[in-house]
């Protein structure tokens, strides 16, 4: 955190609020309160089970309660990171607590969150629609309907993970997945960027075999087709196709993504602010840009994580497009005040300090 003078303010409570969105989606928001009345928000959705997240947020709260913003609280947080063995859920929960701390300190100072990274170079961030979580059931018609709606609302990029389960009985995942992609391509506007997340579900040979189909469908984003920790495979795949290769959502540090960036085969790096923390994701995005790759951000999450990503994206020297979990629930925008307002498939920076929003009570 930057060196700033803040009025003395002690943390009084940190807790997690779960918002059930869909059978496969629950958002987890970390809410921090201080004796001065200033609050802070973080998000650790999809970090683990609700019970595990609750236990970990409570453990963090025990250590940070009564600490002063912000140096004392940051030092307690650093102790927590050192004390526990590396664990993905723990790390994502602590990143959410850190985001809530940053949000609270920025509110005290009256500065926007992105100012802790760099001044904003853009005030709106373009989005693509990830329709994968909203398609229920996972049929060609359901995907096509969502894709068409997203197109009508102005989205120019549409992503799905067509090889995810459940796969209809008797069908091969590759055939079912290609059927979903063909259904989407048949209804979207010409020029729509079709984006495919393989989720590491296919073998290298299967990916290679379907490359001609993907190219015929004009797919222009191929995510997690091979693990980015295997640069030789990335290079091998990149030699076989013109489709840009994308990855990086599970990486926690620049060191983890360096081999993929140095091999030159990763067209787009997409770190996640929940997984790497705001500053970790910023460092990775900058490393990608310096290596000649493009920067995006992984963000299939709720409005708090999305807004943290918008702040980061606004402060990067170059940025491609931010993931947006499209169409899961109609009340999403009303969960924050001011409301999340997607316009022309982009999100703007709110005017207020910190993240710039509060969570409202209800509707979930
Ligand atoms: Mg992905």
XYZ file of C-alpha atoms and ligand atoms in Angstrom:
365
model
C 0.000 0.000 0.000
C 1.205 3.506 -0.676
C 2.519 5.604 2.227
C -0.339 7.836 3.231
C -1.485 9.530 6.427
C -4.908 8.331 7.430
C -6.977 9.245 10.473
C -6.745 6.596 13.196
C -9.365 4.012 12.444
C -9.574 0.518 13.933
C -11.081 -2.567 12.351
C -14.127 -3.661 14.350
C -15.427 -6.529 12.211
C -14.702 -8.594 9.143
C -17.273 -11.048 7.911
C -18.367 -12.802 4.751
C -21.733 -12.448 3.045
C -22.861 -15.200 0.680
C -25.255 -14.417 -2.141
C -26.772 -17.443 -3.873
C -26.966 -16.680 -7.580
C -27.598 -19.990 -9.328
C -27.184 -23.712 -8.618
C -23.506 -23.497 -9.595
C -22.804 -19.931 -8.455
C -22.573 -18.365 -5.001
C -20.875 -15.009 -4.590
C -18.836 -14.480 -1.411
C -18.249 -10.874 -0.352
C -15.896 -9.852 2.465
C -17.198 -6.849 4.405
C -14.864 -4.901 6.689
C -16.017 -2.336 9.249
C -14.121 0.198 11.317
C -14.884 2.229 14.428
C -14.784 5.364 12.286
C -17.716 4.100 10.204
C -15.624 3.505 7.096
C -16.215 0.162 5.386
C -14.386 -1.931 2.816
C -15.381 -4.670 0.360
C -13.646 -7.686 -1.116
C -14.737 -10.790 -3.004
C -13.618 -14.416 -2.759
C -16.299 -16.169 -4.819
C -15.521 -19.725 -5.964
C -12.576 -19.966 -3.558
C -13.921 -23.077 -1.837
C -16.922 -24.353 0.097
C -19.020 -21.826 2.030
C -18.008 -23.476 5.316
C -14.295 -23.281 4.519
C -14.527 -19.671 3.376
C -16.482 -18.766 6.556
C -13.888 -20.416 8.793
C -11.019 -18.674 7.025
C -12.631 -15.231 7.040
C -13.289 -15.700 10.765
C -9.640 -16.683 11.308
C -8.513 -13.556 9.461
C -10.998 -11.451 11.425
C -9.583 -12.720 14.748
C -6.101 -11.529 13.741
C -7.123 -8.211 12.230
C -9.813 -7.123 14.690
C -8.735 -4.034 16.676
C -5.747 -3.372 14.382
C -5.271 0.137 13.061
C -5.667 1.019 9.396
C -3.611 0.646 7.565
C -0.036 -0.349 8.500
C -0.944 -2.406 11.577
C -3.671 -4.233 9.668
C -1.348 -4.841 6.667
C 1.302 -6.238 8.979
C -1.238 -8.598 10.625
C -2.252 -9.697 7.128
C 1.379 -10.376 6.171
C 1.781 -12.472 9.336
C -1.255 -14.515 8.329
C 0.167 -15.119 4.851
C 3.434 -16.352 6.378
C 1.889 -18.465 9.124
C -0.303 -20.712 6.988
C 0.915 -23.292 4.510
C 0.125 -22.292 0.942
C -3.492 -23.080 0.193
C -5.540 -21.720 -2.693
C -8.689 -20.981 -0.700
C -6.720 -19.315 2.087
C -4.812 -17.194 -0.390
C -7.991 -16.076 -2.218
C -9.689 -15.267 1.111
C -6.696 -13.181 2.238
C -6.661 -11.378 -1.123
C -10.336 -10.517 -0.542
C -9.518 -9.230 2.947
C -6.663 -7.197 1.478
C -8.994 -5.723 -1.147
C -11.444 -4.761 1.617
C -8.555 -3.118 3.507
C -7.420 -1.222 0.405
C -11.005 -0.158 -0.269
C -11.406 1.156 3.302
C -8.059 3.024 3.273
C -8.874 4.597 -0.108
C -12.266 5.697 1.225
C -10.550 7.296 4.226
C -8.176 9.086 1.897
C -10.844 9.963 -0.623
C -8.953 8.395 -3.526
C -10.119 5.797 -6.059
C -8.781 2.238 -5.789
C -6.933 2.422 -9.107
C -4.789 5.229 -7.681
C -2.982 2.545 -5.627
C -1.889 0.970 -8.956
C -1.559 3.943 -11.324
C -3.631 6.849 -12.552
C -6.465 5.731 -14.816
C -5.692 5.921 -18.519
C -9.259 4.963 -19.482
C -12.553 5.565 -17.719
C -14.495 2.748 -19.392
C -13.424 -0.866 -19.755
C -14.767 -3.053 -22.590
C -16.402 -6.348 -21.631
C -16.997 -9.667 -23.315
C -19.914 -11.874 -22.362
C -19.097 -15.196 -20.745
C -22.372 -17.067 -21.310
C -21.124 -20.357 -19.898
C -22.551 -20.021 -16.399
C -25.979 -18.801 -17.474
C -26.760 -21.488 -20.066
C -29.186 -23.867 -18.370
C -29.684 -26.499 -19.620
C -26.462 -26.753 -21.619
C -28.199 -27.213 -24.968
C -27.447 -25.620 -28.345
C -30.718 -23.658 -28.114
C -29.943 -22.282 -24.630
C -26.439 -21.154 -25.664
C -27.720 -19.686 -28.925
C -30.457 -17.697 -27.148
C -27.980 -16.198 -24.663
C -25.464 -15.404 -27.390
C -28.097 -13.663 -29.495
C -29.266 -11.610 -26.502
C -25.689 -10.599 -25.672
C -25.167 -9.535 -29.291
C -28.355 -7.471 -29.183
C -27.006 -5.729 -26.079
C -23.828 -4.770 -27.905
C -21.311 -7.433 -26.847
C -18.765 -8.092 -29.575
C -17.023 -10.971 -27.801
C -18.837 -14.088 -26.559
C -17.200 -16.894 -24.596
C -18.280 -20.373 -23.647
C -16.602 -23.493 -22.314
C -18.253 -25.920 -24.715
C -16.467 -29.041 -23.501
C -17.669 -28.757 -19.877
C -20.039 -31.384 -18.571
C -22.608 -32.681 -18.324
C -22.278 -34.243 -21.769
C -25.409 -35.946 -23.159
C -25.274 -39.737 -22.828
C -23.621 -41.400 -25.796
C -21.964 -38.219 -27.125
C -18.277 -37.394 -27.170
C -17.379 -34.108 -25.426
C -15.709 -32.792 -28.583
C -18.761 -33.433 -30.748
C -21.175 -31.954 -28.230
C -18.901 -28.934 -27.738
C -18.606 -28.265 -31.474
C -22.390 -28.510 -31.763
C -22.753 -25.792 -29.097
C -20.218 -23.605 -30.905
C -21.956 -24.034 -34.269
C -25.289 -23.091 -32.642
C -23.743 -19.906 -31.224
C -21.957 -18.984 -34.457
C -25.172 -19.438 -36.447
C -27.026 -16.742 -34.477
C -24.417 -14.085 -33.665
C -23.652 -11.073 -35.824
C -20.862 -11.449 -38.390
C -17.647 -10.167 -36.854
C -18.577 -11.347 -33.361
C -15.482 -12.705 -31.654
C -16.184 -16.276 -30.625
C -14.112 -17.248 -27.585
C -13.553 -20.825 -26.422
C -12.415 -21.889 -22.967
C -11.255 -25.508 -23.076
C -10.887 -25.664 -19.276
C -8.068 -28.191 -19.821
C -10.735 -30.824 -20.551
C -9.333 -32.124 -23.843
C -6.124 -33.978 -24.579
C -3.510 -32.240 -26.704
C -4.380 -34.616 -29.553
C -8.089 -33.804 -29.273
C -7.354 -30.074 -29.364
C -5.166 -30.504 -32.448
C -7.844 -32.609 -34.141
C -10.548 -29.939 -33.750
C -8.375 -26.962 -34.750
C -9.766 -26.992 -38.341
C -13.333 -26.919 -36.951
C -12.486 -24.048 -34.596
C -10.828 -22.120 -37.411
C -13.846 -22.698 -39.683
C -16.040 -21.266 -36.915
C -13.691 -18.267 -36.797
C -12.839 -18.819 -33.124
C -10.417 -16.062 -32.114
C -9.637 -16.900 -28.468
C -8.529 -20.351 -27.277
C -8.208 -20.463 -23.495
C -6.595 -23.153 -21.370
C -6.269 -25.559 -24.291
C -2.919 -26.580 -22.773
C -1.646 -25.689 -19.287
C 0.415 -22.494 -19.415
C 2.945 -24.188 -17.143
C 3.902 -26.286 -20.206
C 5.492 -23.774 -22.595
C 6.706 -26.490 -24.999
C 3.091 -27.518 -25.584
C 2.008 -23.894 -25.955
C 4.673 -23.399 -28.617
C 3.678 -26.651 -30.333
C 0.002 -25.640 -30.403
C 0.717 -22.070 -31.504
C 2.680 -23.423 -34.490
C -0.388 -25.361 -35.615
C -2.983 -22.584 -35.512
C -3.548 -18.896 -36.009
C -6.081 -18.793 -33.133
C -4.644 -16.721 -30.245
C -3.844 -18.826 -27.157
C -4.967 -17.509 -23.785
C -4.439 -18.490 -20.146
C -3.250 -17.516 -16.682
C -6.346 -17.503 -14.469
C -4.897 -19.781 -11.790
C -1.472 -18.118 -11.591
C -0.493 -16.414 -8.356
C 2.701 -14.623 -9.347
C 4.787 -13.287 -12.223
C 7.246 -16.166 -11.706
C 4.477 -18.640 -12.506
C 3.644 -17.043 -15.847
C 7.147 -16.065 -16.944
C 7.903 -19.266 -18.921
C 4.627 -18.907 -20.845
C 5.381 -15.233 -21.582
C 8.978 -15.906 -22.573
C 8.078 -18.723 -24.973
C 6.144 -16.173 -27.053
C 3.199 -18.505 -27.690
C 0.738 -16.994 -25.230
C -1.162 -14.234 -27.031
C -3.204 -13.097 -24.019
C -2.520 -13.402 -20.287
C -5.582 -13.197 -18.069
C -4.683 -13.070 -14.375
C -7.449 -12.978 -11.761
C -7.455 -10.286 -9.044
C -9.005 -12.748 -6.598
C -6.308 -15.359 -7.151
C -3.259 -13.093 -7.437
C -4.474 -10.052 -5.491
C -4.835 -6.607 -7.028
C -1.098 -5.857 -7.065
C -0.142 -9.414 -8.083
C -2.542 -9.293 -11.027
C -1.236 -5.829 -11.924
C 2.347 -7.127 -11.944
C 1.377 -10.062 -14.146
C -0.561 -7.891 -16.590
C 2.392 -5.506 -16.866
C 4.796 -8.414 -17.392
C 2.551 -9.672 -20.191
C 2.469 -6.278 -21.884
C 6.252 -5.953 -21.547
C 6.678 -9.397 -23.132
C 4.536 -8.447 -26.120
C 1.408 -10.347 -25.048
C -1.946 -8.702 -24.443
C -3.479 -8.295 -20.985
C -6.995 -9.329 -20.069
C -8.446 -10.293 -16.662
C -10.224 -13.471 -15.615
C -13.457 -12.424 -13.919
C -16.405 -14.837 -13.919
C -17.503 -13.265 -10.641
C -19.813 -10.875 -8.810
C -19.931 -7.075 -8.892
C -17.180 -6.450 -6.306
C -14.495 -8.561 -8.006
C -15.653 -7.121 -11.313
C -15.217 -3.569 -10.082
C -11.753 -4.330 -8.677
C -10.906 -5.645 -12.156
C -12.319 -2.493 -13.767
C -10.094 -0.363 -11.514
C -7.023 -2.416 -12.435
C -7.882 -2.453 -16.145
C -8.334 1.316 -16.104
C -4.771 1.771 -14.831
C -2.902 -0.560 -17.236
C -1.041 1.016 -20.165
C -2.887 -1.268 -22.595
C -5.847 -3.546 -22.031
C -7.873 -5.801 -24.291
C -11.187 -6.822 -22.765
C -12.616 -7.861 -19.381
C -14.633 -10.999 -18.747
C -18.216 -10.449 -17.567
C -20.462 -13.211 -16.187
C -23.360 -12.540 -18.503
C -27.017 -13.277 -17.821
C -26.894 -15.213 -14.561
C -29.461 -13.146 -12.622
C -31.590 -10.138 -13.468
C -30.991 -8.475 -10.075
C -27.193 -8.423 -10.315
C -26.988 -4.707 -11.068
C -29.121 -3.856 -8.031
C -26.795 -5.573 -5.552
C -24.596 -2.470 -5.329
C -25.191 1.235 -4.867
C -24.597 2.892 -7.235
C -25.940 0.128 -9.465
C -23.621 -1.764 -11.777
C -24.359 -0.219 -15.125
C -23.170 -2.027 -18.255
C -23.520 0.264 -21.239
C -22.522 -0.615 -24.777
C -20.765 -3.710 -23.364
C -18.496 -1.688 -21.124
C -18.263 -0.701 -17.461
C -17.207 2.709 -16.207
C -15.281 3.711 -13.099
C -17.638 4.843 -10.329
C -17.164 8.389 -9.046
C -16.716 7.585 -5.335
C -13.501 6.774 -3.419
C -12.182 3.218 -3.056
C -14.027 0.713 -5.201
C -16.801 3.286 -5.401
C -19.761 1.124 -4.389
C -21.554 -0.290 -1.360
C -23.433 -3.563 -1.142
C -27.139 -3.161 -0.522
C -29.194 -5.420 1.745
C -31.158 -7.925 -0.308
C -32.340 -8.912 -2.829
C -30.411 -12.051 -1.917
Mg -11.076 -19.898 -18.036
